[in-house]
PDB file of C-alpha atoms in Angstrom:
ATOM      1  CA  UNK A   1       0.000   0.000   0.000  1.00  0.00           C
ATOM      2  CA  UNK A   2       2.559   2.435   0.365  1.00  0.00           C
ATOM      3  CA  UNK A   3       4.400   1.482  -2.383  1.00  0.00           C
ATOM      4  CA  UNK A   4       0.977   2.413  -4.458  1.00  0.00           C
ATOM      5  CA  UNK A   5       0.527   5.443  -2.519  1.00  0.00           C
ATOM      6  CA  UNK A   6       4.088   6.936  -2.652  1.00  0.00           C
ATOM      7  CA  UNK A   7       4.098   6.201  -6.661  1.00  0.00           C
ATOM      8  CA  UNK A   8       0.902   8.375  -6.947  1.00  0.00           C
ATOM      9  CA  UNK A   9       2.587  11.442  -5.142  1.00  0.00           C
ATOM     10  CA  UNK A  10       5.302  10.825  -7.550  1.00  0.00           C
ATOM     11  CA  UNK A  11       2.664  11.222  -9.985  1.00  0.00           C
ATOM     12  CA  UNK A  12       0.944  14.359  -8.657  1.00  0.00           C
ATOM     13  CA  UNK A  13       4.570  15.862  -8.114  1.00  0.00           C
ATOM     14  CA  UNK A  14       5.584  15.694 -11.208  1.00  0.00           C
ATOM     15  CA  UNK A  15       2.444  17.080 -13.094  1.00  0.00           C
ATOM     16  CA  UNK A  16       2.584  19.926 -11.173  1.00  0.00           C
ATOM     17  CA  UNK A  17       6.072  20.167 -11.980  1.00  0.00           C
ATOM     18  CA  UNK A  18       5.583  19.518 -15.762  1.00  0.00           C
ATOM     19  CA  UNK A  19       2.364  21.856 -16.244  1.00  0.00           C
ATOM     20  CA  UNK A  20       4.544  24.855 -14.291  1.00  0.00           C
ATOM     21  CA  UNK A  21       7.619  24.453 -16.620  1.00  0.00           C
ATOM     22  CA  UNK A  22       5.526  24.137 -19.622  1.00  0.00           C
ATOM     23  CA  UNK A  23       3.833  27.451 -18.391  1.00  0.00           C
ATOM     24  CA  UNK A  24       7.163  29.134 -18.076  1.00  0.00           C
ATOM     25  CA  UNK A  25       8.699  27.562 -21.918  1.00  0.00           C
ATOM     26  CA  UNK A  26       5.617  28.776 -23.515  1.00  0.00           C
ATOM     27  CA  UNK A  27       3.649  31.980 -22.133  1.00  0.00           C
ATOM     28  CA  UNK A  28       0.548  32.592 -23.888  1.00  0.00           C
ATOM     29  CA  UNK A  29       0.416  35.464 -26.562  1.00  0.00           C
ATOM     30  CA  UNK A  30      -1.345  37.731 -24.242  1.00  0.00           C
ATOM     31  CA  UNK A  31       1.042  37.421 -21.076  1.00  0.00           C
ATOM     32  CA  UNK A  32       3.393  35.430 -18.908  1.00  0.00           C
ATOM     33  CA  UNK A  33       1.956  33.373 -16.509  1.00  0.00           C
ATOM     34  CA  UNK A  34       1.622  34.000 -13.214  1.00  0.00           C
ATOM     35  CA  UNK A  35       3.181  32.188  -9.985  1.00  0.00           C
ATOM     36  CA  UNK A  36       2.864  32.651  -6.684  1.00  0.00           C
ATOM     37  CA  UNK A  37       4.750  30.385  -4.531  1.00  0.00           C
ATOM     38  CA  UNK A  38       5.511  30.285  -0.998  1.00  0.00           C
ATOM     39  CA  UNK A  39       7.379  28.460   1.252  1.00  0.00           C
ATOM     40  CA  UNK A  40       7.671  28.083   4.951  1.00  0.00           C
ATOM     41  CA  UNK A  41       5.727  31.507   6.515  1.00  0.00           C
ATOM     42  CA  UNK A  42       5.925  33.201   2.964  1.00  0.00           C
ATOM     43  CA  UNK A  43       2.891  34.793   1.004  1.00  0.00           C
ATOM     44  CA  UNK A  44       2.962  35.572  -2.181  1.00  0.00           C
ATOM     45  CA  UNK A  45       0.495  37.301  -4.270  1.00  0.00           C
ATOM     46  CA  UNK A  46      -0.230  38.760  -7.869  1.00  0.00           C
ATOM     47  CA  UNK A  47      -3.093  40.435  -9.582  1.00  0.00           C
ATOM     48  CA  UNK A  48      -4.354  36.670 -10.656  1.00  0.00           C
ATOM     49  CA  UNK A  49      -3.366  34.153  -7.827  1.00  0.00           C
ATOM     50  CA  UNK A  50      -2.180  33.883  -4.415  1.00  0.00           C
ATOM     51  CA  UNK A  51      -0.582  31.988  -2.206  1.00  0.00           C
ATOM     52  CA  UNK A  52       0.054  31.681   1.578  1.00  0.00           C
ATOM     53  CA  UNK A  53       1.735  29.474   3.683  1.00  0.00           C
ATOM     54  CA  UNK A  54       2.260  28.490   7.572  1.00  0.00           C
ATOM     55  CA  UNK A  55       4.975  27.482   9.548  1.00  0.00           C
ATOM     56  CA  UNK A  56       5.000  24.404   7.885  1.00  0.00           C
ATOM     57  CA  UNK A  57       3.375  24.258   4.841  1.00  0.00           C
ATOM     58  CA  UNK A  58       4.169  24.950   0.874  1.00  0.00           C
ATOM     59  CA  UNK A  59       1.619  26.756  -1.187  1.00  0.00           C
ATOM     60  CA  UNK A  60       1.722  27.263  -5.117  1.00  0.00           C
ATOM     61  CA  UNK A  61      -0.587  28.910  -7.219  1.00  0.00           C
ATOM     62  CA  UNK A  62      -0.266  29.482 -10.922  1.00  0.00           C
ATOM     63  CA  UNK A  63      -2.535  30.644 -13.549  1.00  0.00           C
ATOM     64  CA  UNK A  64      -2.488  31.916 -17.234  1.00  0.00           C
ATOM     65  CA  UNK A  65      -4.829  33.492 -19.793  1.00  0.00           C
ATOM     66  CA  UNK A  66      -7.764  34.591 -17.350  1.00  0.00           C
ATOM     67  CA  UNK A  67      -7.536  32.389 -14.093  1.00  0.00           C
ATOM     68  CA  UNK A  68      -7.864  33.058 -10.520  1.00  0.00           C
ATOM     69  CA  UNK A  69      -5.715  30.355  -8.226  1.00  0.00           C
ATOM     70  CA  UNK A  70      -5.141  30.749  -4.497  1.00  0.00           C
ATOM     71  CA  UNK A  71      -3.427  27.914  -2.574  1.00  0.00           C
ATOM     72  CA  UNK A  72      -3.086  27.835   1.863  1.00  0.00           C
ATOM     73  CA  UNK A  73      -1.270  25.532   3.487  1.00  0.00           C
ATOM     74  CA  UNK A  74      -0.892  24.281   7.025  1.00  0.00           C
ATOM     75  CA  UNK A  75       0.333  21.194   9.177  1.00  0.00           C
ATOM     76  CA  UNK A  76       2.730  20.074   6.461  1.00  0.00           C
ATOM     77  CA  UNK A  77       0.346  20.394   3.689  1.00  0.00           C
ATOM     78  CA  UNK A  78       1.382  20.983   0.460  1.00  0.00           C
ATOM     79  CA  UNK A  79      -1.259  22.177  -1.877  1.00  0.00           C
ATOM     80  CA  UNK A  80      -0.727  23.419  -5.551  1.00  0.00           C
ATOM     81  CA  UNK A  81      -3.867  25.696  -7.302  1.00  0.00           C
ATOM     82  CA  UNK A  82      -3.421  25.499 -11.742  1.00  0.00           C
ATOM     83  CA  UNK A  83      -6.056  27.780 -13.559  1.00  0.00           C
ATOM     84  CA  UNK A  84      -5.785  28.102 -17.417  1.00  0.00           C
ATOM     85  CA  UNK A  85      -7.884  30.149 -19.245  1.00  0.00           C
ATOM     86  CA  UNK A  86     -10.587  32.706 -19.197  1.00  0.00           C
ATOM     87  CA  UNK A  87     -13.146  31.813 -16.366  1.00  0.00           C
ATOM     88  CA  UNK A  88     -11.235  29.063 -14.875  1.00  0.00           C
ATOM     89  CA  UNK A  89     -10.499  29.088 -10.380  1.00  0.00           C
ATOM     90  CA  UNK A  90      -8.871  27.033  -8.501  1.00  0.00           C
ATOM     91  CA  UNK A  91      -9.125  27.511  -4.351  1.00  0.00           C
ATOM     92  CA  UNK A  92      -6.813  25.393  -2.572  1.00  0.00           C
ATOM     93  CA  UNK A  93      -6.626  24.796   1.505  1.00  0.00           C
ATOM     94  CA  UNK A  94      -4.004  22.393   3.034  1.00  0.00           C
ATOM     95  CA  UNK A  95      -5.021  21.964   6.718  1.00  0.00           C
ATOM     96  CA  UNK A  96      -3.534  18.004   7.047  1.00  0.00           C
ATOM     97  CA  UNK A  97      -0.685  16.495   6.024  1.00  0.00           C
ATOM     98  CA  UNK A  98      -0.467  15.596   2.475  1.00  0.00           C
ATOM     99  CA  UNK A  99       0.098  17.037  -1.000  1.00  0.00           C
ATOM    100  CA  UNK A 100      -2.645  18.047  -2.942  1.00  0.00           C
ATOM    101  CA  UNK A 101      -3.193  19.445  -6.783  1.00  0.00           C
ATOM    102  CA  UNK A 102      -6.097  21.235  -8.534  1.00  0.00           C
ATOM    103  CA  UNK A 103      -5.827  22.445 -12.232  1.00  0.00           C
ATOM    104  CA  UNK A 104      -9.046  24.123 -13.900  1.00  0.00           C
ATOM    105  CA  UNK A 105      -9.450  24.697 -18.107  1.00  0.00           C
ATOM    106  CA  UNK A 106     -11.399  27.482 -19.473  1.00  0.00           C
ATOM    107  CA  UNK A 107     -14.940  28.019 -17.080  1.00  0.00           C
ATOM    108  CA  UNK A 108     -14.146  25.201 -14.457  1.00  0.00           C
ATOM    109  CA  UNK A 109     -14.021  25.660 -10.651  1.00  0.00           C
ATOM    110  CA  UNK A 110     -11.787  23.480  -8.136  1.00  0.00           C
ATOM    111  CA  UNK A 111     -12.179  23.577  -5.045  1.00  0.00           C
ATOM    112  CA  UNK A 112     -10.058  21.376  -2.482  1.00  0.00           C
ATOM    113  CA  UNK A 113     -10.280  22.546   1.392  1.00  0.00           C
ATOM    114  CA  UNK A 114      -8.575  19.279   2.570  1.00  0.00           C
ATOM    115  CA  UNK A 115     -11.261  18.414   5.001  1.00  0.00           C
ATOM    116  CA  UNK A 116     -13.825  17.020   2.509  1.00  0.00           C
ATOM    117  CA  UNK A 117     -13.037  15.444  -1.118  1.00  0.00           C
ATOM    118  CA  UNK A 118     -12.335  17.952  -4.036  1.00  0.00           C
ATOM    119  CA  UNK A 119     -15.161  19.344  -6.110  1.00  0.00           C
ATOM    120  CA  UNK A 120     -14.667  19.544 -10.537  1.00  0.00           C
ATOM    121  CA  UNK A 121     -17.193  21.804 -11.995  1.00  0.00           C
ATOM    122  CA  UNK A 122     -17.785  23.722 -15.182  1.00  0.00           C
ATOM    123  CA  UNK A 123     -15.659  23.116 -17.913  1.00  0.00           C
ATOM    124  CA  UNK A 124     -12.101  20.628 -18.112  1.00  0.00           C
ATOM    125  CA  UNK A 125     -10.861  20.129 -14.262  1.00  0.00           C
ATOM    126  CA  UNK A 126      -9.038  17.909 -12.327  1.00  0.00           C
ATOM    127  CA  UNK A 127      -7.984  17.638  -8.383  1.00  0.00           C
ATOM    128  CA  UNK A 128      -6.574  14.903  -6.444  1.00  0.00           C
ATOM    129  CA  UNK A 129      -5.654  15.059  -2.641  1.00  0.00           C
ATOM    130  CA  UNK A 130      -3.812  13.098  -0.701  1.00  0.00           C
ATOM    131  CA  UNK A 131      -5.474  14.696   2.830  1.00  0.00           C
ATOM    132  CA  UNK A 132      -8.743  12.840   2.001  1.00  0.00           C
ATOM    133  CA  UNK A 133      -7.365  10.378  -0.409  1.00  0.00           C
ATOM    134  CA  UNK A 134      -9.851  11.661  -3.051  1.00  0.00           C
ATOM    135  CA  UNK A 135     -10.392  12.898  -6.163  1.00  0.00           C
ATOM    136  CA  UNK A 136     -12.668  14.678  -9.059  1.00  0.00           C
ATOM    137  CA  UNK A 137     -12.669  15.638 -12.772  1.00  0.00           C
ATOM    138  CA  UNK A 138     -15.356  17.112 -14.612  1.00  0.00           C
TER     139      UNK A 138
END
């Protein structure tokens, strides 16, 4: 079971990873995207996302073309928010241990608040979170 479980976080890692490089290669026409990471007892915030963090959590938020993202993290959570495109918000809270990822297309909602299991809704969206060991996409 942990073999399975640590593979998936390997997994959600490295999306998150991959979607916030490809962000950075290749900016849409209009503008760069926007991050907002912090670490440790950090905020960080921009016109489009948000991102705040305790004494011991990480919080990422990223969004391009349109999106609203804001990620919070406590307790050693570790949640990252993804909104692409016009319409498209992702609202992230990391109150338990455990990693968590939300990533909204144009017109979905996300909504992960670590207590409950994520909610997809709208257009193209996915979220998995390893504080409640679920997931959505819509």
């Amino acid at each position: 079971m942990k073999t399975v479980a640590r593979t998936a976080l390997g997994f959600v890692v490295a999306a998150a990873g991959a979607t916030a490089v490809s962000l950075a290669a290749s900016p849409s026409a209009g503008a760069a995207p926007a991050v907002c990471p912090a670490l440790p007892g950090q905020t960080s915030s921009m016109a489009s996302c948000s991102a705040e963090s305790g004494p011991t959590g990480l919080a990422l938020a990223i969004t391009d073309n349109g999106g609203k993202a804001t990620s919070e993290a406590n307790n050693f959570a570790g949640p990252a928010a993804i909104a692409l495109g016009p319409g498209a918000t992702v609202t992230m809270t990391g109150d338990r241990a455990g990693l968590a990822i939300g990533i909204a297309g144009p017109g979905a909602e996300v909504v992960v608040d670590g207590k409950n299991g994520p909610t997809c809704k709208g257009g193209p969206a996915f979220a998995g979170d390893f504080q409640t060991f679920k997931g959505c996409r819509s």
